Amino acid sequence: MAKRNKISLIGAGNIGGELANLAAQRELADVVLFDIPSKAEFAKGKALDLAQNGAILGYDSTITGSGDWRDCAGSDVLIITAGIPRKPGESRDDLVGKNIPIIRDVAKNAREHCPDAFVIVISNPLDVMVYEFQKMSGFAPNKVVGMAGVLDSARFACFLAAEAGVSVKDVRPMVLGGHGDDMVPLLSYTTINGVPVSELVAKDKLDAIITRTRGGGGEIVKLMGTSAYYAPASAAIVMAEAYLKDQKRMLAGAAHLTGQYGYKDMFLGVPVTIGGNGVEKIHEFPLTDAEKAMLAKSAASVQGVIDVANKL
Ligand code: APR
């Protein structure tokens, strides 16, 4: 008998709820919305609300809330949002002390209950959490990716489209590096339907857009008092869909580097192909000297937080 896919969402908070909503509306898979035992009732309530939503919108995916890892067994995909989000004034890196014990707990349970899943990590500080997950779980590096580049690229595209007065559908953005304030929007590879963006947007405007993109998450935290959830959820769903449907999408994702761009033993945002074998390829392109310098700064920040995590 044909089998439905199964996605388990580890963390049933703001992003977890939106992930469940999107996965069900697209009928990508049956969904388990998992949270810690003290939040299991909350997860069950959210799942019930979303199941009833299916009766209105007409989707067949089942959505189950749970506080028991055994319900996640057999998952094809795990999307991890477990952790504490930022509050105004906090950087993503400030979360490391709180979120490292959480990702270690998740990694241990994922290894025990979902050893065959493709894993997408969203929790922050992203590049360090995905590194820690892979190290602690022992999952094959190609089965683990961090969601950040798709989101950072979306923020970049959104601001560029508004400035250039074009549809956001026509913007092809690329952002590399860590998911932090020194991420690297790549102007040399960002086009508006093939036309280099610098032909359509003035340099001072581009500089301002790069600054705004780097602080894009913080801008929302300041406005809402907590971190973004709609676009982060959509970004992870695009990655999950690329895996489940073997789409071979080229997306920016935090992948395990083994020398690419001069870095190894870390996860960092780079262009990857995601298909049925997970992260099937890491693409390496020539960078300008300025882009190389920005990437080096970003990688050094990520390494600094890895060093902190390694001491916890
Ligand atoms: N296992 C599973 N879930 C956990 C665990 C754990 N060990 N520890 C905490 N959680 C759950 C919380 O109980 C909470 O319901 O993770 C959920 C997080 O939800 P929110 O607080 O609403 O946070 P959210 O906005 O979804 O962001 C989650 O993603 O973008 C990042 O910075 C953000 O690290 C944060 C994460």
mmCIF file of C-alpha atoms and ligand atoms in Angstrom:
data_model
loop_
_atom_site.group_PDB
_atom_site.id
_atom_site.type_symbol
_atom_site.label_atom_id
_atom_site.label_comp_id
_atom_site.label_asym_id
_atom_site.label_seq_id
_atom_site.Cartn_x
_atom_site.Cartn_y
_atom_site.Cartn_z
ATOM 1 C CA MET A 1 0.000 0.000 0.000
ATOM 2 C CA ALA A 2 1.216 3.498 -0.767
ATOM 3 C CA LYS A 3 2.268 5.329 2.371
ATOM 4 C CA ARG A 4 1.864 8.949 3.327
ATOM 5 C CA ASN A 5 4.946 10.896 4.306
ATOM 6 C CA LYS A 6 5.352 11.868 7.939
ATOM 7 C CA ILE A 7 6.782 15.131 9.239
ATOM 8 C CA SER A 8 7.432 15.668 12.940
ATOM 9 C CA LEU A 9 7.736 19.218 14.165
ATOM 10 C CA ILE A 10 9.887 19.398 17.285
ATOM 11 C CA GLY A 11 8.596 22.465 19.096
ATOM 12 C CA ALA A 12 4.913 23.396 18.857
ATOM 13 C CA GLY A 13 5.336 27.130 19.386
ATOM 14 C CA ASN A 14 4.899 29.956 16.913
ATOM 15 C CA ILE A 15 7.005 28.508 14.097
ATOM 16 C CA GLY A 16 5.895 24.927 14.838
ATOM 17 C CA GLY A 17 2.229 25.899 14.476
ATOM 18 C CA GLU A 18 2.802 27.665 11.170
ATOM 19 C CA LEU A 19 4.874 24.727 9.906
ATOM 20 C CA ALA A 20 2.001 22.376 10.691
ATOM 21 C CA ASN A 21 -0.429 24.695 8.939
ATOM 22 C CA LEU A 22 1.683 24.869 5.763
ATOM 23 C CA ALA A 23 2.550 21.163 5.680
ATOM 24 C CA ALA A 24 -1.129 20.238 6.027
ATOM 25 C CA GLN A 25 -2.411 22.794 3.530
ATOM 26 C CA ARG A 26 0.075 21.500 0.964
ATOM 27 C CA GLU A 27 -0.764 17.896 1.930
ATOM 28 C CA LEU A 28 2.955 17.253 2.124
ATOM 29 C CA ALA A 29 2.640 14.708 4.896
ATOM 30 C CA ASP A 30 0.865 13.687 8.061
ATOM 31 C CA VAL A 31 2.110 15.899 10.853
ATOM 32 C CA VAL A 32 3.120 15.316 14.483
ATOM 33 C CA LEU A 33 3.325 18.516 16.479
ATOM 34 C CA PHE A 34 5.643 17.608 19.361
ATOM 35 C CA ASP A 35 6.568 19.585 22.465
ATOM 36 C CA ILE A 36 7.952 18.868 25.939
ATOM 37 C CA PRO A 37 5.570 16.983 28.269
ATOM 38 C CA SER A 38 4.530 20.171 30.115
ATOM 39 C CA LYS A 39 3.437 21.645 26.763
ATOM 40 C CA ALA A 40 1.864 18.461 25.370
ATOM 41 C CA GLU A 41 -1.700 19.626 26.044
ATOM 42 C CA PHE A 42 -0.927 22.869 24.248
ATOM 43 C CA ALA A 43 0.469 20.910 21.280
ATOM 44 C CA LYS A 44 -2.642 18.718 21.235
ATOM 45 C CA GLY A 45 -4.895 21.780 21.271
ATOM 46 C CA LYS A 46 -3.044 23.369 18.379
ATOM 47 C CA ALA A 47 -3.186 20.105 16.428
ATOM 48 C CA LEU A 48 -6.924 19.826 17.009
ATOM 49 C CA ASP A 49 -7.495 23.392 15.814
ATOM 50 C CA LEU A 50 -5.483 22.628 12.654
ATOM 51 C CA ALA A 51 -7.309 19.321 12.086
ATOM 52 C CA GLN A 52 -10.623 21.194 12.228
ATOM 53 C CA ASN A 53 -9.181 23.796 9.859
ATOM 54 C CA GLY A 54 -8.794 20.947 7.345
ATOM 55 C CA ALA A 55 -12.550 20.433 7.356
ATOM 56 C CA ILE A 56 -12.944 24.005 6.114
ATOM 57 C CA LEU A 57 -10.016 24.221 3.722
ATOM 58 C CA GLY A 58 -10.292 20.606 2.599
ATOM 59 C CA TYR A 59 -7.000 18.898 3.351
ATOM 60 C CA ASP A 60 -6.508 15.270 4.339
ATOM 61 C CA SER A 61 -3.244 15.427 6.256
ATOM 62 C CA THR A 62 -3.676 14.267 9.829
ATOM 63 C CA ILE A 63 -2.224 16.506 12.538
ATOM 64 C CA THR A 64 -1.494 15.045 15.952
ATOM 65 C CA GLY A 65 -0.196 16.799 19.042
ATOM 66 C CA SER A 66 2.156 14.909 21.332
ATOM 67 C CA GLY A 67 4.606 15.071 24.215
ATOM 68 C CA ASP A 68 5.927 11.559 23.534
ATOM 69 C CA TRP A 69 8.854 11.043 21.172
ATOM 70 C CA ARG A 70 7.550 7.576 20.303
ATOM 71 C CA ASP A 71 4.812 9.297 18.268
ATOM 72 C CA CYS A 72 7.550 10.742 16.024
ATOM 73 C CA ALA A 73 8.910 7.281 15.095
ATOM 74 C CA GLY A 74 9.114 6.642 11.365
ATOM 75 C CA SER A 75 9.301 10.331 10.456
ATOM 76 C CA ASP A 76 10.610 11.143 6.987
ATOM 77 C CA VAL A 77 11.395 14.722 8.008
ATOM 78 C CA LEU A 78 12.046 16.414 11.355
ATOM 79 C CA ILE A 79 11.885 20.194 11.580
ATOM 80 C CA ILE A 80 13.350 21.500 14.809
ATOM 81 C CA THR A 81 12.238 24.759 16.388
ATOM 82 C CA ALA A 82 12.733 23.609 19.983
ATOM 83 C CA GLY A 83 14.263 26.417 21.970
ATOM 84 C CA ILE A 84 13.809 29.886 23.286
ATOM 85 C CA PRO A 85 13.292 32.726 20.793
ATOM 86 C CA ARG A 86 14.936 36.153 21.065
ATOM 87 C CA LYS A 87 13.567 39.049 23.050
ATOM 88 C CA PRO A 88 14.196 42.657 22.077
ATOM 89 C CA GLY A 89 17.845 43.602 22.639
ATOM 90 C CA GLU A 90 19.104 39.998 22.462
ATOM 91 C CA SER A 91 21.298 38.689 19.651
ATOM 92 C CA ARG A 92 20.868 35.153 18.328
ATOM 93 C CA ASP A 93 24.195 34.283 19.913
ATOM 94 C CA ASP A 94 22.857 35.310 23.345
ATOM 95 C CA LEU A 95 20.599 32.229 23.133
ATOM 96 C CA VAL A 96 23.411 29.684 23.043
ATOM 97 C CA GLY A 97 23.477 28.915 26.791
ATOM 98 C CA LYS A 98 19.711 28.292 26.896
ATOM 99 C CA ASN A 99 19.339 26.439 23.608
ATOM 100 C CA ILE A 100 22.369 24.121 23.555
ATOM 101 C CA PRO A 101 20.965 21.803 26.295
ATOM 102 C CA ILE A 102 17.676 21.737 24.368
ATOM 103 C CA ILE A 103 19.252 20.737 21.035
ATOM 104 C CA ARG A 104 21.279 18.033 22.811
ATOM 105 C CA ASP A 105 18.070 16.572 24.233
ATOM 106 C CA VAL A 106 16.448 16.721 20.792
ATOM 107 C CA ALA A 107 19.487 15.109 19.103
ATOM 108 C CA LYS A 108 19.495 12.204 21.561
ATOM 109 C CA ASN A 109 15.792 11.529 21.002
ATOM 110 C CA ALA A 110 16.013 11.976 17.238
ATOM 111 C CA ARG A 111 18.773 9.385 17.071
ATOM 112 C CA GLU A 112 16.696 6.953 19.117
ATOM 113 C CA HIS A 113 13.297 7.486 17.503
ATOM 114 C CA CYS A 114 13.811 8.947 14.006
ATOM 115 C CA PRO A 115 17.208 7.725 12.744
ATOM 116 C CA ASP A 116 16.178 7.832 9.078
ATOM 117 C CA ALA A 117 14.747 11.354 8.971
ATOM 118 C CA PHE A 118 15.999 14.323 6.975
ATOM 119 C CA VAL A 119 16.470 17.037 9.576
ATOM 120 C CA ILE A 120 15.965 20.767 9.148
ATOM 121 C CA VAL A 121 17.064 22.891 12.111
ATOM 122 C CA ILE A 122 15.561 26.337 12.688
ATOM 123 C CA SER A 123 16.446 26.984 16.363
ATOM 124 C CA ASN A 124 18.947 29.763 17.043
ATOM 125 C CA PRO A 125 21.832 30.473 17.072
ATOM 126 C CA LEU A 126 21.214 28.564 13.857
ATOM 127 C CA ASP A 127 24.645 27.602 12.536
ATOM 128 C CA VAL A 128 25.740 26.406 15.978
ATOM 129 C CA MET A 129 22.523 24.528 16.722
ATOM 130 C CA VAL A 130 22.690 22.605 13.444
ATOM 131 C CA TYR A 131 26.374 21.804 14.089
ATOM 132 C CA GLU A 132 25.571 20.573 17.589
ATOM 133 C CA PHE A 133 22.599 18.536 16.372
ATOM 134 C CA GLN A 134 24.678 16.710 13.774
ATOM 135 C CA LYS A 135 27.551 16.097 16.193
ATOM 136 C CA MET A 136 25.333 14.792 19.014
ATOM 137 C CA SER A 137 22.959 12.748 16.840
ATOM 138 C CA GLY A 138 25.620 11.223 14.601
ATOM 139 C CA PHE A 139 23.288 11.667 11.621
ATOM 140 C CA ALA A 140 25.002 11.633 8.219
ATOM 141 C CA PRO A 141 25.945 15.254 7.406
ATOM 142 C CA ASN A 142 23.909 15.191 4.172
ATOM 143 C CA LYS A 143 20.779 14.424 6.213
ATOM 144 C CA VAL A 144 21.069 17.577 8.317
ATOM 145 C CA VAL A 145 20.654 21.169 7.152
ATOM 146 C CA GLY A 146 20.004 24.514 8.769
ATOM 147 C CA MET A 147 17.253 26.816 7.598
ATOM 148 C CA ALA A 148 18.484 30.370 7.343
ATOM 149 C CA GLY A 149 19.730 31.182 3.858
ATOM 150 C CA VAL A 150 16.282 30.801 2.318
ATOM 151 C CA LEU A 151 14.884 33.212 4.905
ATOM 152 C CA ASP A 152 17.764 35.685 4.650
ATOM 153 C CA SER A 153 17.511 35.568 0.844
ATOM 154 C CA ALA A 154 13.751 36.185 1.080
ATOM 155 C CA ARG A 155 14.303 39.248 3.252
ATOM 156 C CA PHE A 156 16.898 40.527 0.782
ATOM 157 C CA ALA A 157 14.522 39.885 -2.156
ATOM 158 C CA CYS A 158 11.609 41.571 -0.424
ATOM 159 C CA PHE A 159 13.550 44.804 0.165
ATOM 160 C CA LEU A 160 15.099 44.738 -3.338
ATOM 161 C CA ALA A 161 11.728 44.270 -5.036
ATOM 162 C CA ALA A 162 10.245 47.217 -3.168
ATOM 163 C CA GLU A 163 13.201 49.457 -4.035
ATOM 164 C CA ALA A 164 13.388 48.434 -7.709
ATOM 165 C CA GLY A 165 9.611 48.565 -8.155
ATOM 166 C CA VAL A 166 9.470 45.001 -9.522
ATOM 167 C CA SER A 167 7.601 41.858 -8.539
ATOM 168 C CA VAL A 168 9.326 39.896 -5.804
ATOM 169 C CA LYS A 169 8.826 36.859 -8.071
ATOM 170 C CA ASP A 170 11.458 38.246 -10.428
ATOM 171 C CA VAL A 171 14.180 38.723 -7.819
ATOM 172 C CA ARG A 172 16.821 35.949 -7.629
ATOM 173 C CA PRO A 173 18.707 36.593 -4.395
ATOM 174 C CA MET A 174 21.660 34.772 -2.820
ATOM 175 C CA VAL A 175 22.814 35.211 0.750
ATOM 176 C CA LEU A 176 25.726 33.225 2.211
ATOM 177 C CA GLY A 177 27.355 32.887 5.589
ATOM 178 C CA GLY A 178 26.066 32.536 9.116
ATOM 179 C CA HIS A 179 22.543 33.526 10.159
ATOM 180 C CA GLY A 180 23.776 36.579 12.016
ATOM 181 C CA ASP A 181 24.323 40.266 11.603
ATOM 182 C CA ASP A 182 27.375 39.646 9.418
ATOM 183 C CA MET A 183 25.673 37.373 6.875
ATOM 184 C CA VAL A 184 26.839 37.945 3.288
ATOM 185 C CA PRO A 185 24.256 39.104 0.730
ATOM 186 C CA LEU A 186 26.002 38.348 -2.581
ATOM 187 C CA LEU A 187 25.433 41.204 -4.993
ATOM 188 C CA SER A 188 27.494 39.495 -7.677
ATOM 189 C CA TYR A 189 24.991 36.610 -7.825
ATOM 190 C CA THR A 190 21.772 38.497 -7.151
ATOM 191 C CA THR A 191 19.754 39.380 -10.237
ATOM 192 C CA ILE A 192 16.357 40.639 -11.263
ATOM 193 C CA ASN A 193 15.469 38.033 -13.856
ATOM 194 C CA GLY A 194 19.092 37.718 -14.927
ATOM 195 C CA VAL A 195 19.927 41.429 -14.819
ATOM 196 C CA PRO A 196 22.551 42.187 -12.142
ATOM 197 C CA VAL A 197 20.804 44.019 -9.336
ATOM 198 C CA SER A 198 23.400 46.801 -9.372
ATOM 199 C CA GLU A 199 22.078 47.784 -12.833
ATOM 200 C CA LEU A 200 18.655 48.499 -11.359
ATOM 201 C CA VAL A 201 19.271 49.764 -7.822
ATOM 202 C CA ALA A 202 21.659 52.598 -6.892
ATOM 203 C CA LYS A 203 24.715 51.762 -4.756
ATOM 204 C CA ASP A 204 23.634 53.756 -1.694
ATOM 205 C CA LYS A 205 20.220 52.071 -1.768
ATOM 206 C CA LEU A 206 21.860 48.648 -2.109
ATOM 207 C CA ASP A 207 24.076 49.357 0.883
ATOM 208 C CA ALA A 208 21.046 50.330 2.956
ATOM 209 C CA ILE A 209 19.200 47.167 1.853
ATOM 210 C CA ILE A 210 22.155 44.979 2.841
ATOM 211 C CA THR A 211 22.224 46.580 6.288
ATOM 212 C CA ARG A 212 18.470 46.092 6.664
ATOM 213 C CA THR A 213 18.694 42.450 5.516
ATOM 214 C CA ARG A 214 21.401 41.722 8.079
ATOM 215 C CA GLY A 215 19.224 43.149 10.812
ATOM 216 C CA GLY A 216 16.014 41.729 9.297
ATOM 217 C CA GLY A 217 15.283 39.332 12.152
ATOM 218 C CA GLY A 218 16.070 41.936 14.807
ATOM 219 C CA GLU A 219 13.743 44.462 13.162
ATOM 220 C CA ILE A 220 10.848 42.036 13.644
ATOM 221 C CA VAL A 221 11.868 41.094 17.204
ATOM 222 C CA LYS A 222 11.825 44.798 18.097
ATOM 223 C CA LEU A 223 8.361 45.240 16.618
ATOM 224 C CA MET A 224 6.743 42.041 17.945
ATOM 225 C CA GLY A 225 8.680 41.303 21.135
ATOM 226 C CA THR A 226 9.482 37.821 19.794
ATOM 227 C CA SER A 227 11.006 36.420 16.629
ATOM 228 C CA ALA A 228 9.456 35.981 13.200
ATOM 229 C CA TYR A 229 7.479 32.863 12.370
ATOM 230 C CA TYR A 230 5.643 33.022 9.056
ATOM 231 C CA ALA A 231 8.637 33.382 6.724
ATOM 232 C CA PRO A 232 10.895 31.045 8.782
ATOM 233 C CA ALA A 233 8.206 28.346 8.555
ATOM 234 C CA SER A 234 7.732 28.819 4.809
ATOM 235 C CA ALA A 235 11.486 28.597 4.249
ATOM 236 C CA ALA A 236 11.723 25.263 6.056
ATOM 237 C CA ILE A 237 8.680 23.888 4.235
ATOM 238 C CA VAL A 238 10.320 24.687 0.872
ATOM 239 C CA MET A 239 13.362 22.669 2.021
ATOM 240 C CA ALA A 240 11.217 19.771 3.291
ATOM 241 C CA GLU A 241 9.286 19.690 0.022
ATOM 242 C CA ALA A 242 12.528 19.670 -1.998
ATOM 243 C CA TYR A 243 13.595 16.553 -0.077
ATOM 244 C CA LEU A 244 10.255 14.720 -0.097
ATOM 245 C CA LYS A 245 9.659 15.363 -3.816
ATOM 246 C CA ASP A 246 13.318 14.988 -4.856
ATOM 247 C CA GLN A 247 13.101 18.408 -6.488
ATOM 248 C CA LYS A 248 16.870 19.108 -6.682
ATOM 249 C CA ARG A 249 16.262 22.712 -5.638
ATOM 250 C CA MET A 250 19.238 25.001 -5.358
ATOM 251 C CA LEU A 251 18.740 26.859 -2.106
ATOM 252 C CA ALA A 252 20.921 28.572 0.455
ATOM 253 C CA GLY A 253 21.208 26.334 3.526
ATOM 254 C CA ALA A 254 23.543 25.824 6.466
ATOM 255 C CA ALA A 255 25.488 22.730 5.342
ATOM 256 C CA HIS A 256 28.394 20.736 6.704
ATOM 257 C CA LEU A 257 31.549 22.100 5.094
ATOM 258 C CA THR A 258 34.571 19.960 4.362
ATOM 259 C CA GLY A 259 36.801 22.636 2.834
ATOM 260 C CA GLN A 260 34.330 24.444 0.581
ATOM 261 C CA TYR A 261 35.017 28.180 0.489
ATOM 262 C CA GLY A 262 38.027 27.443 2.729
ATOM 263 C CA TYR A 263 36.058 26.226 5.776
ATOM 264 C CA LYS A 264 35.655 22.842 7.387
ATOM 265 C CA ASP A 265 34.209 21.180 10.496
ATOM 266 C CA MET A 266 31.383 23.684 10.666
ATOM 267 C CA PHE A 267 27.933 24.364 9.260
ATOM 268 C CA LEU A 268 27.629 27.621 7.347
ATOM 269 C CA GLY A 269 25.161 29.051 4.847
ATOM 270 C CA VAL A 270 26.121 28.073 1.292
ATOM 271 C CA PRO A 271 24.245 27.256 -1.930
ATOM 272 C CA VAL A 272 23.182 23.605 -1.824
ATOM 273 C CA THR A 273 21.097 21.211 -3.884
ATOM 274 C CA ILE A 274 18.361 19.536 -1.860
ATOM 275 C CA GLY A 275 16.789 16.390 -3.286
ATOM 276 C CA GLY A 276 15.860 12.888 -2.240
ATOM 277 C CA ASN A 277 19.342 12.258 -0.825
ATOM 278 C CA GLY A 278 19.178 15.319 1.380
ATOM 279 C CA VAL A 279 21.952 17.833 0.820
ATOM 280 C CA GLU A 280 23.178 16.340 -2.438
ATOM 281 C CA LYS A 281 25.707 18.976 -3.398
ATOM 282 C CA ILE A 282 27.385 22.083 -2.064
ATOM 283 C CA HIS A 283 27.975 24.579 -4.868
ATOM 284 C CA GLU A 284 31.179 26.560 -4.876
ATOM 285 C CA PHE A 285 31.398 29.761 -6.884
ATOM 286 C CA PRO A 286 34.162 32.343 -7.148
ATOM 287 C CA LEU A 287 33.657 35.242 -4.728
ATOM 288 C CA THR A 288 35.023 38.771 -4.956
ATOM 289 C CA ASP A 289 37.717 39.728 -2.443
ATOM 290 C CA ALA A 290 35.178 41.819 -0.534
ATOM 291 C CA GLU A 291 32.742 38.881 -0.378
ATOM 292 C CA LYS A 292 35.526 36.555 0.789
ATOM 293 C CA ALA A 293 36.403 39.001 3.560
ATOM 294 C CA MET A 294 32.750 39.254 4.644
ATOM 295 C CA LEU A 295 32.410 35.464 4.627
ATOM 296 C CA ALA A 296 35.576 35.150 6.738
ATOM 297 C CA LYS A 297 34.100 37.551 9.307
ATOM 298 C CA SER A 298 30.822 35.654 9.366
ATOM 299 C CA ALA A 299 32.575 32.273 9.703
ATOM 300 C CA ALA A 300 34.724 33.641 12.533
ATOM 301 C CA SER A 301 31.582 34.719 14.431
ATOM 302 C CA VAL A 302 30.042 31.269 13.984
ATOM 303 C CA GLN A 303 33.283 29.599 15.127
ATOM 304 C CA GLY A 304 33.348 31.870 18.193
ATOM 305 C CA VAL A 305 29.886 30.637 19.231
ATOM 306 C CA ILE A 306 30.845 27.002 18.483
ATOM 307 C CA ASP A 307 33.773 27.488 20.870
ATOM 308 C CA VAL A 308 31.364 28.753 23.547
ATOM 309 C CA ALA A 309 29.019 25.796 22.908
ATOM 310 C CA ASN A 310 31.890 23.303 23.143
ATOM 311 C CA LYS A 311 32.576 24.506 26.684
ATOM 312 C CA LEU A 312 28.956 24.055 27.835
HETATM 313 N N1 APR B 1 11.909 19.549 22.976
HETATM 314 C C1 APR B 1 10.880 19.975 22.234
HETATM 315 N N2 APR B 1 10.391 21.218 22.291
HETATM 316 C C2 APR B 1 10.964 22.078 23.129
HETATM 317 C C3 APR B 1 12.082 21.711 23.931
HETATM 318 C C4 APR B 1 12.553 20.372 23.836
HETATM 319 N N3 APR B 1 13.591 19.933 24.554
HETATM 320 N N4 APR B 1 12.433 22.785 24.659
HETATM 321 C C5 APR B 1 11.596 23.800 24.325
HETATM 322 N N5 APR B 1 10.707 23.372 23.399
HETATM 323 C C6 APR B 1 9.592 24.098 22.798
HETATM 324 C C7 APR B 1 8.950 25.123 23.729
HETATM 325 O O1 APR B 1 8.164 24.488 24.742
HETATM 326 C C8 APR B 1 8.136 25.978 22.781
HETATM 327 O O2 APR B 1 6.800 25.529 22.636
HETATM 328 O O3 APR B 1 9.979 24.900 21.682
HETATM 329 C C9 APR B 1 8.884 25.782 21.428
HETATM 330 C C10 APR B 1 9.424 27.073 20.849
HETATM 331 O O4 APR B 1 8.336 27.848 20.481
HETATM 332 P P1 APR B 1 8.309 29.445 20.646
HETATM 333 O O5 APR B 1 8.732 29.808 22.027
HETATM 334 O O6 APR B 1 6.991 29.929 20.161
HETATM 335 O O7 APR B 1 9.496 29.923 19.656
HETATM 336 P P2 APR B 1 9.451 30.086 18.071
HETATM 337 O O8 APR B 1 9.091 31.486 17.728
HETATM 338 O O9 APR B 1 8.687 28.973 17.460
HETATM 339 O O10 APR B 1 11.028 29.947 17.752
HETATM 340 C C11 APR B 1 11.712 28.753 18.041
HETATM 341 O O11 APR B 1 13.334 29.143 16.284
HETATM 342 O O12 APR B 1 13.795 31.027 14.986
HETATM 343 C C12 APR B 1 14.149 30.273 16.102
HETATM 344 O O13 APR B 1 15.091 31.955 17.557
HETATM 345 C C13 APR B 1 13.997 31.073 17.372
HETATM 346 O O14 APR B 1 15.259 29.520 18.704
HETATM 347 C C14 APR B 1 13.946 29.985 18.403
HETATM 348 C C15 APR B 1 13.190 28.875 17.680
#
